[in-house]
PDB file of C-alpha atoms in Angstrom:
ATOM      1  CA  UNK A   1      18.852  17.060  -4.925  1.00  0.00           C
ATOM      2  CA  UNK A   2      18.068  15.238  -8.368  1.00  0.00           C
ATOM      3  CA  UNK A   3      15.266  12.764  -8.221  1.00  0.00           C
ATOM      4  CA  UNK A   4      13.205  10.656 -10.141  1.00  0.00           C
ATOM      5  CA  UNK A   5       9.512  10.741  -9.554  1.00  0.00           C
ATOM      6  CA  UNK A   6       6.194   9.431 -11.077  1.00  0.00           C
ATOM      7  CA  UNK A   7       3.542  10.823  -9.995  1.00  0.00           C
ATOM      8  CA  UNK A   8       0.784   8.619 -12.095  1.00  0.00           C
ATOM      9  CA  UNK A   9      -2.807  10.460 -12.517  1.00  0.00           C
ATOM     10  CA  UNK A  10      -5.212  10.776  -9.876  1.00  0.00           C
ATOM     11  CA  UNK A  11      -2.571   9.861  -7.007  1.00  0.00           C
ATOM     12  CA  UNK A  12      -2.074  13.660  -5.864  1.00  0.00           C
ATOM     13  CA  UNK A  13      -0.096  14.465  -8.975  1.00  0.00           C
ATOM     14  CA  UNK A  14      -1.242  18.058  -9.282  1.00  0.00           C
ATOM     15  CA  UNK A  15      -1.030  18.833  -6.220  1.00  0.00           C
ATOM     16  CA  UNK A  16       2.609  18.014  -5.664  1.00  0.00           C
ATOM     17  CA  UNK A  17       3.365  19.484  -9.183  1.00  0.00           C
ATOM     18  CA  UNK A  18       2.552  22.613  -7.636  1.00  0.00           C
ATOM     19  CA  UNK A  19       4.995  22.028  -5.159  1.00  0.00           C
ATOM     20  CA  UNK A  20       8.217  21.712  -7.769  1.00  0.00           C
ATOM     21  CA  UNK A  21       6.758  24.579  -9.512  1.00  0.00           C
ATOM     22  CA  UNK A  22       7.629  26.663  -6.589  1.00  0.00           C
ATOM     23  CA  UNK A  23      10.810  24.745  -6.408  1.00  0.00           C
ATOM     24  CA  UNK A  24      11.665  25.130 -10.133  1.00  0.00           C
ATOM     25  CA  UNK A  25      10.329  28.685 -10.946  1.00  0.00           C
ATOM     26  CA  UNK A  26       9.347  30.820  -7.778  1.00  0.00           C
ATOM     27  CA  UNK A  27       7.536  33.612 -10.547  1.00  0.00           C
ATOM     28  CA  UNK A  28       5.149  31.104 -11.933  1.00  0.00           C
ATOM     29  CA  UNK A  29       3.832  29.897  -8.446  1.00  0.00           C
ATOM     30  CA  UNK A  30       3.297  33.673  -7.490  1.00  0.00           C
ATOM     31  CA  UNK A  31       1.433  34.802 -10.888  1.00  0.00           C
ATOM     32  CA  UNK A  32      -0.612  31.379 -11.992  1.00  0.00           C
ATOM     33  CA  UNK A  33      -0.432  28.502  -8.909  1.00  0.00           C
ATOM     34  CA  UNK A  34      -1.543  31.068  -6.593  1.00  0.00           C
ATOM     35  CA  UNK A  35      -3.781  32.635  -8.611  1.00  0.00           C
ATOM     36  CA  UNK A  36      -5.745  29.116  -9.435  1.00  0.00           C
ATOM     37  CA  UNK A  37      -4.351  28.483 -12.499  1.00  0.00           C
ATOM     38  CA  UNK A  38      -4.250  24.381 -13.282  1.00  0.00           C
ATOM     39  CA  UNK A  39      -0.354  23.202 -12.375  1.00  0.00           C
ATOM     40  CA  UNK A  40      -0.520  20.805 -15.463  1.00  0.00           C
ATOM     41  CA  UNK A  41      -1.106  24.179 -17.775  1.00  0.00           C
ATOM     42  CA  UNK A  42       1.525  26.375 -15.898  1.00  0.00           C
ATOM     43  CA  UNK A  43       4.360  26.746 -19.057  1.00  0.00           C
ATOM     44  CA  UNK A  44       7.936  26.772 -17.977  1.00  0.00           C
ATOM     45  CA  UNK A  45      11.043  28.476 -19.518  1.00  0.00           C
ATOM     46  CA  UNK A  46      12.122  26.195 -22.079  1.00  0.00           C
ATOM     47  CA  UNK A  47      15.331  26.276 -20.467  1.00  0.00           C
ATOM     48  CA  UNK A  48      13.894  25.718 -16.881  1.00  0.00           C
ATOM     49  CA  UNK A  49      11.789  22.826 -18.022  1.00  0.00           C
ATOM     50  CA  UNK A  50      12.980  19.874 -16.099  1.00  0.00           C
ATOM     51  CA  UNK A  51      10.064  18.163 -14.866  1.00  0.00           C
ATOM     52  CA  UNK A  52       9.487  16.749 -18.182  1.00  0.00           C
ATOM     53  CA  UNK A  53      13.381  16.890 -19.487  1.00  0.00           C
ATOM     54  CA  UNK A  54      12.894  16.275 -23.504  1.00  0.00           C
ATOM     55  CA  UNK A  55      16.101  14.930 -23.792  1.00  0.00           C
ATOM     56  CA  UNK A  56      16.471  11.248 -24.232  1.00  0.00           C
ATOM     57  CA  UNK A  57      20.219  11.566 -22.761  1.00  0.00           C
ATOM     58  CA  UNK A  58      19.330  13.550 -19.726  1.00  0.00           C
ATOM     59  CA  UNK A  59      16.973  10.928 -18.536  1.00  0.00           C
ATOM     60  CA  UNK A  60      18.540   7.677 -19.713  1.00  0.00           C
ATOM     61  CA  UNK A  61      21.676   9.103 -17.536  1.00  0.00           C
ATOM     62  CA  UNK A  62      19.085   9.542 -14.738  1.00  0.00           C
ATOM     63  CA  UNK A  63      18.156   6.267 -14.932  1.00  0.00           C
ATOM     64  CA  UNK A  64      21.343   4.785 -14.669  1.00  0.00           C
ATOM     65  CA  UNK A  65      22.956   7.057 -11.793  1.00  0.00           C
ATOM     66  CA  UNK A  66      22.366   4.704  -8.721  1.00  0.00           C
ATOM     67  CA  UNK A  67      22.954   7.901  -6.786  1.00  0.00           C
ATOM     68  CA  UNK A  68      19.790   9.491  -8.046  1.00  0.00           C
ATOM     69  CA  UNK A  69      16.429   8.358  -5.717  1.00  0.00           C
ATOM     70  CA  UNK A  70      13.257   7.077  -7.468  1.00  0.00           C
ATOM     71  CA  UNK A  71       9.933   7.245  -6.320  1.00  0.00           C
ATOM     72  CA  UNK A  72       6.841   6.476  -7.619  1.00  0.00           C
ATOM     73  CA  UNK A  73       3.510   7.855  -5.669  1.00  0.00           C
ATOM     74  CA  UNK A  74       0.422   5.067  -5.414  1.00  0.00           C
ATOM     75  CA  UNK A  75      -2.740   5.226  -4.313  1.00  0.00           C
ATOM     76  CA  UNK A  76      -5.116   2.349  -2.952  1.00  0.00           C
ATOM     77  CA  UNK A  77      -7.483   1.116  -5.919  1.00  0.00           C
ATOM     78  CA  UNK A  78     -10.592   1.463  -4.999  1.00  0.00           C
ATOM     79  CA  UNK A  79     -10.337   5.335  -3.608  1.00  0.00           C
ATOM     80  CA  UNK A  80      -8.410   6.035  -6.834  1.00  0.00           C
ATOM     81  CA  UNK A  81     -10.969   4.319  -9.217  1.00  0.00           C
ATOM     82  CA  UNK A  82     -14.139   6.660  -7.695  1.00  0.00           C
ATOM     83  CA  UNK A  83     -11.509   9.767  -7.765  1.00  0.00           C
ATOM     84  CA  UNK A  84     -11.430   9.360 -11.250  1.00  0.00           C
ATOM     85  CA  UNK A  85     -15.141   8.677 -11.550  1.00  0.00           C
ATOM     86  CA  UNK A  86     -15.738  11.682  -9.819  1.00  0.00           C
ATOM     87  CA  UNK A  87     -13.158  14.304 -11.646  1.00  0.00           C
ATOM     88  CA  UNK A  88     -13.164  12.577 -14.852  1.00  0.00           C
ATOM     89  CA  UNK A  89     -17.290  11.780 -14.843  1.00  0.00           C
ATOM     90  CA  UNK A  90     -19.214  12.938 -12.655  1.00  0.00           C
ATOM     91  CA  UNK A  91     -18.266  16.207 -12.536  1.00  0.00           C
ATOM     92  CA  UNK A  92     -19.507  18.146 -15.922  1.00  0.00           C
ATOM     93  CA  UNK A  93     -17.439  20.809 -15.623  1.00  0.00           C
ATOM     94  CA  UNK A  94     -15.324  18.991 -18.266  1.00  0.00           C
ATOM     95  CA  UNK A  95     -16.202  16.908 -21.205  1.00  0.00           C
ATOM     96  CA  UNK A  96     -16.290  13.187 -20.526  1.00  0.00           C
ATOM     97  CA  UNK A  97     -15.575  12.628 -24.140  1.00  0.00           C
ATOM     98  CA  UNK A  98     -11.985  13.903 -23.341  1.00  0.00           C
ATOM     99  CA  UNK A  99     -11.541  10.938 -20.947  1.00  0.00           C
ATOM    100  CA  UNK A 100     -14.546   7.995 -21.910  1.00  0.00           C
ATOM    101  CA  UNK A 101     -15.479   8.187 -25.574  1.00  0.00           C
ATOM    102  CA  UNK A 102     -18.807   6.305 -24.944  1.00  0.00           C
ATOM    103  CA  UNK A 103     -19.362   6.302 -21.745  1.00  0.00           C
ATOM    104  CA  UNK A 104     -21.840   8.908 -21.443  1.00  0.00           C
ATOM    105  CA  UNK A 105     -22.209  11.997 -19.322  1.00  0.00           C
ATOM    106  CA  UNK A 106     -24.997  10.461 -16.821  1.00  0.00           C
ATOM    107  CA  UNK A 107     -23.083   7.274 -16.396  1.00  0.00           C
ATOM    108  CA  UNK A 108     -23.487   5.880 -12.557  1.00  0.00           C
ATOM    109  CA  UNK A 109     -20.043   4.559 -11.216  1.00  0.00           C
ATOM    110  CA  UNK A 110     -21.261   0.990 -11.198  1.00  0.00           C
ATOM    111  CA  UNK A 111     -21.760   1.603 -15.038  1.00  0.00           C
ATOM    112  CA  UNK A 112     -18.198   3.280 -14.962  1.00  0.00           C
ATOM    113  CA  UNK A 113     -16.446   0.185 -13.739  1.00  0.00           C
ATOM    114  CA  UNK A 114     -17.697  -2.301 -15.967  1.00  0.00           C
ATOM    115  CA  UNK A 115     -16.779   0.577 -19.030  1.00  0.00           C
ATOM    116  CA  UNK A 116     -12.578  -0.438 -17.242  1.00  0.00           C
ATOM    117  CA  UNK A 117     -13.582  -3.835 -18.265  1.00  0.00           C
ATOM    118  CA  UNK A 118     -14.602  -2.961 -21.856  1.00  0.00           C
ATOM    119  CA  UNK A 119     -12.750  -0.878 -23.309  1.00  0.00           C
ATOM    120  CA  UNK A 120      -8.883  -0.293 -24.543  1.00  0.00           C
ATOM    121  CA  UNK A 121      -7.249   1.651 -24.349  1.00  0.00           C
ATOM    122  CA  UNK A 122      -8.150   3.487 -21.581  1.00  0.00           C
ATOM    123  CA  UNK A 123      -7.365   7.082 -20.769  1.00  0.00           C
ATOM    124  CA  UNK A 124      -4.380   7.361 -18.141  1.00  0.00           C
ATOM    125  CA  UNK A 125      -6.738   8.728 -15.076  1.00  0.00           C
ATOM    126  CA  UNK A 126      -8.360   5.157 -15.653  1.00  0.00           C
ATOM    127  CA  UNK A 127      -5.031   2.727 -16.025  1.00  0.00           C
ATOM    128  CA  UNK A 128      -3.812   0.950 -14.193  1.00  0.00           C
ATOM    129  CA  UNK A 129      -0.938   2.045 -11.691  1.00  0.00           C
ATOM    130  CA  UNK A 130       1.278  -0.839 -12.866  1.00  0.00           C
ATOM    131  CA  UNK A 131       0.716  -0.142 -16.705  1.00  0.00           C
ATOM    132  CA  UNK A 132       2.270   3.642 -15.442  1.00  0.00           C
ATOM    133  CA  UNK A 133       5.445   4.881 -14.792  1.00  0.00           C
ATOM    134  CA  UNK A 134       7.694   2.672 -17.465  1.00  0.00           C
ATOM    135  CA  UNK A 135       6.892  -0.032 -15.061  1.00  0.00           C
ATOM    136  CA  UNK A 136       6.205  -2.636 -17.968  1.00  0.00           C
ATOM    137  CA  UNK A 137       9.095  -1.672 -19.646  1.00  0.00           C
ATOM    138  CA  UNK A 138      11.111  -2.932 -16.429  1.00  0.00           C
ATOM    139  CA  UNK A 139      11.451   0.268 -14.932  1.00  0.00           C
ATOM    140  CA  UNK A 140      12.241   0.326 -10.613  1.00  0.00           C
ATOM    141  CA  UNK A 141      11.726   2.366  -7.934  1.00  0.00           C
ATOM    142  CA  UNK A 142      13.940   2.831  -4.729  1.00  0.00           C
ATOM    143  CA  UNK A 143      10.261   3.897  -3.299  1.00  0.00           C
ATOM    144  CA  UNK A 144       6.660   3.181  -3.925  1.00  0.00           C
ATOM    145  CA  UNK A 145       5.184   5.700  -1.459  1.00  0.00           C
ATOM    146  CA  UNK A 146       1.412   5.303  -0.861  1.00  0.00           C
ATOM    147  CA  UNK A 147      -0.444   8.729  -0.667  1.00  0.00           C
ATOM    148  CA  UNK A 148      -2.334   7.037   2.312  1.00  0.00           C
ATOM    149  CA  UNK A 149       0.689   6.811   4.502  1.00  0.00           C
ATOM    150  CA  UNK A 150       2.179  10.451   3.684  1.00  0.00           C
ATOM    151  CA  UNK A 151       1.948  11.336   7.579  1.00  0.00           C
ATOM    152  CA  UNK A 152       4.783   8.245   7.912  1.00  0.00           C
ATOM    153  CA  UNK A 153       7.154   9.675   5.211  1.00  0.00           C
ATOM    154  CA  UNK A 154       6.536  12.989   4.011  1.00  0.00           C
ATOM    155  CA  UNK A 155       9.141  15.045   5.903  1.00  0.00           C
ATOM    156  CA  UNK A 156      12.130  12.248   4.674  1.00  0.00           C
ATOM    157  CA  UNK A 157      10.866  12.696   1.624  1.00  0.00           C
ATOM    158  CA  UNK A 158      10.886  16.810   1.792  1.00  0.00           C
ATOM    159  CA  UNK A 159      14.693  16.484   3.500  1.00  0.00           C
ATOM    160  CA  UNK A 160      16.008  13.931   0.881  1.00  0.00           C
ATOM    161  CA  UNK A 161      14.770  16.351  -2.081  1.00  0.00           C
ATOM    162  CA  UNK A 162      15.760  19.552  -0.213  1.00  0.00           C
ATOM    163  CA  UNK A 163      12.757  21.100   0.029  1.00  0.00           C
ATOM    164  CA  UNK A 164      12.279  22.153   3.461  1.00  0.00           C
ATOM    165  CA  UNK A 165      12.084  26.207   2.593  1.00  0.00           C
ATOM    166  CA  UNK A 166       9.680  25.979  -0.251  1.00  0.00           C
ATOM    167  CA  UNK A 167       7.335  23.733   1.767  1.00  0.00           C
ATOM    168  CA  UNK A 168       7.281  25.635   4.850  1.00  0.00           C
ATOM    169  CA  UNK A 169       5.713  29.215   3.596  1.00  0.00           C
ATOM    170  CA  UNK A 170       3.604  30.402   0.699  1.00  0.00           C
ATOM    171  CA  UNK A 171       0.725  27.925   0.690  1.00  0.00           C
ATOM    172  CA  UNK A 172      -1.857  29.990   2.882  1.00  0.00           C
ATOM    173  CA  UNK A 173      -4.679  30.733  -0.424  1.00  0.00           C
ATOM    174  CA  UNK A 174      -7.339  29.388  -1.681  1.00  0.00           C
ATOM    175  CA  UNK A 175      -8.198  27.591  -5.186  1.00  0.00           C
ATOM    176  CA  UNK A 176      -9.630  24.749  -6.983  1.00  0.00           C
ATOM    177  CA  UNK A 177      -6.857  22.213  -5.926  1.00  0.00           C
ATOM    178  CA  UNK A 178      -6.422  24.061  -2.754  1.00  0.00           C
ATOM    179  CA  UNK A 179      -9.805  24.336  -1.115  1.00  0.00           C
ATOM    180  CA  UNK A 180     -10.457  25.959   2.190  1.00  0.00           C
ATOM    181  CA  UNK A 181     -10.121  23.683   5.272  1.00  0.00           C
ATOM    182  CA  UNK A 182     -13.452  24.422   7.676  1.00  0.00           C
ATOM    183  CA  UNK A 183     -14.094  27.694   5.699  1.00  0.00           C
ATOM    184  CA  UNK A 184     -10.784  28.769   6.460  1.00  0.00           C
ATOM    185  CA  UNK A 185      -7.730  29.236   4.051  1.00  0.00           C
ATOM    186  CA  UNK A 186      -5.064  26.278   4.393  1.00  0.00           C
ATOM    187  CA  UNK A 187      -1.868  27.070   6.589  1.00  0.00           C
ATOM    188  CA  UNK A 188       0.839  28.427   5.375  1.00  0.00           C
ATOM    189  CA  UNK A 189       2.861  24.646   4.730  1.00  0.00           C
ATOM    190  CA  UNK A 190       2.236  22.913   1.407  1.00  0.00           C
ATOM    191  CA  UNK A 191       1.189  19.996   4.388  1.00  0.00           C
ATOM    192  CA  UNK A 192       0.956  19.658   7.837  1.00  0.00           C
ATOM    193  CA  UNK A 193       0.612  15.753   9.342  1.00  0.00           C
ATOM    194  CA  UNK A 194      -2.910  15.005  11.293  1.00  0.00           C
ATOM    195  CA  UNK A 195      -2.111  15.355  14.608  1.00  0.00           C
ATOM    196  CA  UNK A 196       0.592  18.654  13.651  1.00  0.00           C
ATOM    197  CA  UNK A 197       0.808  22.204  12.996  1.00  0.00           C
ATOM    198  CA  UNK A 198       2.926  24.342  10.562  1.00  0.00           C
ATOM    199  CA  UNK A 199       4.905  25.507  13.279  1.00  0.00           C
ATOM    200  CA  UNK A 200       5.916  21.693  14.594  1.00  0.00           C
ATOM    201  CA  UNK A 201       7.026  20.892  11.141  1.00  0.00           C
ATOM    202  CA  UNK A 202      10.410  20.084  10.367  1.00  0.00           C
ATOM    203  CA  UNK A 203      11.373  21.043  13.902  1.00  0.00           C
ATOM    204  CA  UNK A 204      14.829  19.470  14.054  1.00  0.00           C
ATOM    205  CA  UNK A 205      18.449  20.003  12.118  1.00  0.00           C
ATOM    206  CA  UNK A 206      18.774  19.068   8.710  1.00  0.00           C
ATOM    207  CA  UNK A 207      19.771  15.368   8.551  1.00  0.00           C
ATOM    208  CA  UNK A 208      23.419  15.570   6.776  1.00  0.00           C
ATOM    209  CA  UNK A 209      22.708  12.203   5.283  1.00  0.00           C
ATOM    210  CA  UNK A 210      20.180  11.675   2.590  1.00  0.00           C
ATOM    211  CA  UNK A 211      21.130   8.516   1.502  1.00  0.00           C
ATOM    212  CA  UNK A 212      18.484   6.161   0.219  1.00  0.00           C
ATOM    213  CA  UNK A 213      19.132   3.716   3.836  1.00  0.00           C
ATOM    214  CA  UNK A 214      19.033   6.844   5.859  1.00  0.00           C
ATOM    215  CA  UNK A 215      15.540   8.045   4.668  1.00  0.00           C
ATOM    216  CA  UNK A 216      14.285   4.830   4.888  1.00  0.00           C
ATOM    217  CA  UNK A 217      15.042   4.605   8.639  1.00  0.00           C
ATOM    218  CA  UNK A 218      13.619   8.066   9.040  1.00  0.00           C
ATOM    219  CA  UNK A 219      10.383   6.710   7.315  1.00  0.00           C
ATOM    220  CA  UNK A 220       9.863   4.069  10.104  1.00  0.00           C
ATOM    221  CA  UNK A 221      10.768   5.847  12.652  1.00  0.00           C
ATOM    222  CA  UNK A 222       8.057   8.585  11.587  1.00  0.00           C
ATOM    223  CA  UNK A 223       5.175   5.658  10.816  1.00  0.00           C
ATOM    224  CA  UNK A 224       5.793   5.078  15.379  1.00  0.00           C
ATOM    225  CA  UNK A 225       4.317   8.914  15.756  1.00  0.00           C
ATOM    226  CA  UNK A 226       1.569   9.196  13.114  1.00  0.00           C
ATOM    227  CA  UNK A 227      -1.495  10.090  14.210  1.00  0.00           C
ATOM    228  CA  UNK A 228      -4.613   8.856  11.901  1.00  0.00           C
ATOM    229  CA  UNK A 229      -7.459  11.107  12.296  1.00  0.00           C
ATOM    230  CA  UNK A 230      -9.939  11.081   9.122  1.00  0.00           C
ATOM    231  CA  UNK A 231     -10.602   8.589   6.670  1.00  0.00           C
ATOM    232  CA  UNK A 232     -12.580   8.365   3.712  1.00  0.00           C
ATOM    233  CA  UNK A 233     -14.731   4.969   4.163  1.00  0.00           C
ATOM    234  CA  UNK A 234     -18.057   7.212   3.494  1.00  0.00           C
ATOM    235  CA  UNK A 235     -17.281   7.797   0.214  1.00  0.00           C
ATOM    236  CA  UNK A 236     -16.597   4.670  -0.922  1.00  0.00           C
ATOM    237  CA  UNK A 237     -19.479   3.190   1.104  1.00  0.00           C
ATOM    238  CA  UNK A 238     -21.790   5.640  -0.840  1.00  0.00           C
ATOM    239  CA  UNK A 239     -20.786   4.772  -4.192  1.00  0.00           C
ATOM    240  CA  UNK A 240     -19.648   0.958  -4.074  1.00  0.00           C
ATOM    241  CA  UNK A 241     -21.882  -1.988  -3.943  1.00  0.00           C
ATOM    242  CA  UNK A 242     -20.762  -5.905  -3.963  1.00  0.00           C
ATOM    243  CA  UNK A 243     -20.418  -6.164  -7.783  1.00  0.00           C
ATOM    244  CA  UNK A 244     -18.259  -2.852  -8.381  1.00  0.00           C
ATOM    245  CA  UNK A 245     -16.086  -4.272  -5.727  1.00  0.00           C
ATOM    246  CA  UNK A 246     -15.497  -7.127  -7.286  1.00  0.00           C
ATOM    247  CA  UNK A 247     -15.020  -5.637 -10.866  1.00  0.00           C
ATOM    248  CA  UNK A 248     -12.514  -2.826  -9.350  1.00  0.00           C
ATOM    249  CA  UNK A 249     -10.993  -6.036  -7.463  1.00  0.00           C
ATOM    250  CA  UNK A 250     -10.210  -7.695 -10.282  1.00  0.00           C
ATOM    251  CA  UNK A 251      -9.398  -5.328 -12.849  1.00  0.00           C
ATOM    252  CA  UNK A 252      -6.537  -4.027  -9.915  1.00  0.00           C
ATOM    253  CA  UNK A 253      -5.683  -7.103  -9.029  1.00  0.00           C
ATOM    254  CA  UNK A 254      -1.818  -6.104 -10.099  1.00  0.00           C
ATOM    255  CA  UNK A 255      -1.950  -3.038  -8.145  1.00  0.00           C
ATOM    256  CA  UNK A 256      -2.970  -5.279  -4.771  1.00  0.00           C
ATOM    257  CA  UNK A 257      -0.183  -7.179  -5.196  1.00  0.00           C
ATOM    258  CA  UNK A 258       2.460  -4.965  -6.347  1.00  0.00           C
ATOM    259  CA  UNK A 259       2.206  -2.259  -3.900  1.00  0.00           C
ATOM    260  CA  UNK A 260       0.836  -4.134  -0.897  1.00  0.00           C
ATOM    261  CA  UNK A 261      -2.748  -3.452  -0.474  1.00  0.00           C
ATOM    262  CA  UNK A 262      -5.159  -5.446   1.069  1.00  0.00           C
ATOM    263  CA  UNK A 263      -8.283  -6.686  -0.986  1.00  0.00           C
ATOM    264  CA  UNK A 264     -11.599  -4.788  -0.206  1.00  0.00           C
ATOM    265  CA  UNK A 265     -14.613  -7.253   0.538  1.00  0.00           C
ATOM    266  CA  UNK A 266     -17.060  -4.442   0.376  1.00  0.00           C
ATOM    267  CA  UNK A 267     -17.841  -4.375   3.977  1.00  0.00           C
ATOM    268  CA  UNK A 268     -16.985  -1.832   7.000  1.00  0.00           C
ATOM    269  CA  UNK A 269     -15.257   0.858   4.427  1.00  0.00           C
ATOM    270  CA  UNK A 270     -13.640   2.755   7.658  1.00  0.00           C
ATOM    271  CA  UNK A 271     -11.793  -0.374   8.640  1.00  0.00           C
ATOM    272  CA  UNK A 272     -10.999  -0.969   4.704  1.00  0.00           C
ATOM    273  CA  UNK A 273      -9.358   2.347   4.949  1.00  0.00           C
ATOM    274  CA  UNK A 274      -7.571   2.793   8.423  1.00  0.00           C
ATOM    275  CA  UNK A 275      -5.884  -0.873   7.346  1.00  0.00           C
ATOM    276  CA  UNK A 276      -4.277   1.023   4.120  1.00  0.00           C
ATOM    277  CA  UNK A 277      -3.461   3.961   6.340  1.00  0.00           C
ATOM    278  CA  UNK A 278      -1.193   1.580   8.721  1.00  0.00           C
ATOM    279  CA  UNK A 279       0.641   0.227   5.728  1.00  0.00           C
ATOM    280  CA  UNK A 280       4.575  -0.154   4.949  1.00  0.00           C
ATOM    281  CA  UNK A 281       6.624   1.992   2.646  1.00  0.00           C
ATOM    282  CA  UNK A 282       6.992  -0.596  -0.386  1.00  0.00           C
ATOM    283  CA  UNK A 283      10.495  -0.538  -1.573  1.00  0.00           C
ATOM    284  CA  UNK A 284      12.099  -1.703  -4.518  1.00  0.00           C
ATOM    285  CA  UNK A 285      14.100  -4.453  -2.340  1.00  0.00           C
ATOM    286  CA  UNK A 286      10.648  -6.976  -2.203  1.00  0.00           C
ATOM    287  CA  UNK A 287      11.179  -9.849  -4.585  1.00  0.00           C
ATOM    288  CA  UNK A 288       8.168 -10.176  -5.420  1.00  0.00           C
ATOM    289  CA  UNK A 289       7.237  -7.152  -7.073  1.00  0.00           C
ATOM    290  CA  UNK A 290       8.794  -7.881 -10.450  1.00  0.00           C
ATOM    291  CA  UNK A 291       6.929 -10.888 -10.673  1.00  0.00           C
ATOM    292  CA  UNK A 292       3.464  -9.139 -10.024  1.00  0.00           C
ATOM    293  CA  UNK A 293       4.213  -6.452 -12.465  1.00  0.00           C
ATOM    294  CA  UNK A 294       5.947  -8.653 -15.109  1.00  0.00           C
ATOM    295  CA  UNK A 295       2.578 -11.144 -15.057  1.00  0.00           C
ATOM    296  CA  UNK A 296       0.314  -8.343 -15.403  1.00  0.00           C
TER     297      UNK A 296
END
């Protein structure tokens, strides 16, 4: 099924690129994903290239066909802001000058988030979610799915798209964006749910709907059986302090409001993040969004 998805940086986007790799060209996933090659340097076919269609006309008819889904992937603001710290910053293995001319290559993270403060433009890792995705040029989404919540709607999401097959095998190895789980090499599913295992996925018939009201159902009734088992409240209480908090919370403000989350007050980090966990899929049908985004 056609789709239209935004995946901005540092919200799982390589990760699920390697996932419509597979989907797009099977060869390239066997000889490069699997083999630890980066997804955003894997080269398609020119005439297989459809993740990033260069024609104008193919995506401005996208964009109009109410029949095609959109979805846009988001991420809560504070996790993603020390994400990109960490890739983009902290870890040396690339330059920093490719991402935060000035910044420095010893820079702390509270030095990091007063740099979102002063300086623009800032690389894409470091925008803001709603200056991504065409959003201030008035572009909608039928779904704004947080990467926090994908126990709640990741097999609706794999049904609507009609990728059941090329989630289910192929994704037992090892890499850089596929680490080992315990020491051990991931199961064989692109993802299994907390709580699941490879074998209880997708355990029931196709749905022969995949309407956008039919997945969107299917998404609550899933958010009833999720099972929340891990968090990440240690990181963020190891690298935040009240004044980052405050600089992250204002320079996101747009993101809070937009897609939902709850401010961060710097305290308890585990309840911070089982709170996000627990949230609603944000759909395109709240009135409110345009005016968060459009004020931005």
């Amino acid at each position: 099924m056609s789709a239209i998805l935004c995946l901005p940086e540092k919200v799982a986007s390589t990760t699920w690129k390697s996932l419509f790799i597979k989907t797009l060209e099977y060869n390239l996933f066997e000889t490069q994903i699997r083999k630890g090659v980066d997804p955003h340097f894997v080269r398609f076919n020119e005439t297989k290239n459809v993740l990033n269609p260069r024609s104008a006309r193919i995506i401005a008819n996208a964009i109009l066909d109410p029949n095609i889904p959109r979805i846009m992937f988001t991420r809560d603001p504070y996790s993603r802001a020390l994400s990109g710290y960490a890739d983009k910053v902290a870890d040396t293995t690339e330059s920093p000058f490719d991402f935060h001319p000035g910044l420095g290559k010893s820079a702390s993270f509270f030095e990091f988030t007063q740099y979102l403060f002063d300086h623009s433009p800032l690389n894409e890792h470091f925008q803001r979610l709603t200056d991504r995705c065409m959003l201030p040029m008035g572009m909608r989404y039928d779904y704004y799915l947080k990467i926090e919540t994908m126990p709640q709607w990741y097999e609706p999401l794999i049904d609507m798209l009609d990728l059941r097959d090329e989630a289910s095998w192929g994704w037992d190895y090892t890499s850089y964006w596929r680490p080992a789980i315990n020491g051990e090499t991931p199961d064989k599913c692109f993802y299994t749910p907390p709580g699941k295992t490879c074998k209880d996925m997708f355990n029931y018939p196709a749905p022969e709907s995949k309407a956008i009201h039919t997945v969107q159902r299917r998404m609550n009734e899933q958010k009833e059986k999720v099972i929340h088992v891990k968090n990440s409240g240690t990181k963020l209480k190891q690298y935040y302090n009240e004044t980052s908090v405050k600089r992250i919370t204002t320079y996101a403000k747009c993101d809070l409001l937009a897609f939902g989350y709850p401010e961060w007050d710097g305290t308890n980090a585990e309840s911070y993040i089982r709170s996000v966990h627990k949230l609603p899929v944000t759909t395109n049908t709240d009135q409110k969004f345009g005016c968060y985004v459009d004020n931005c």
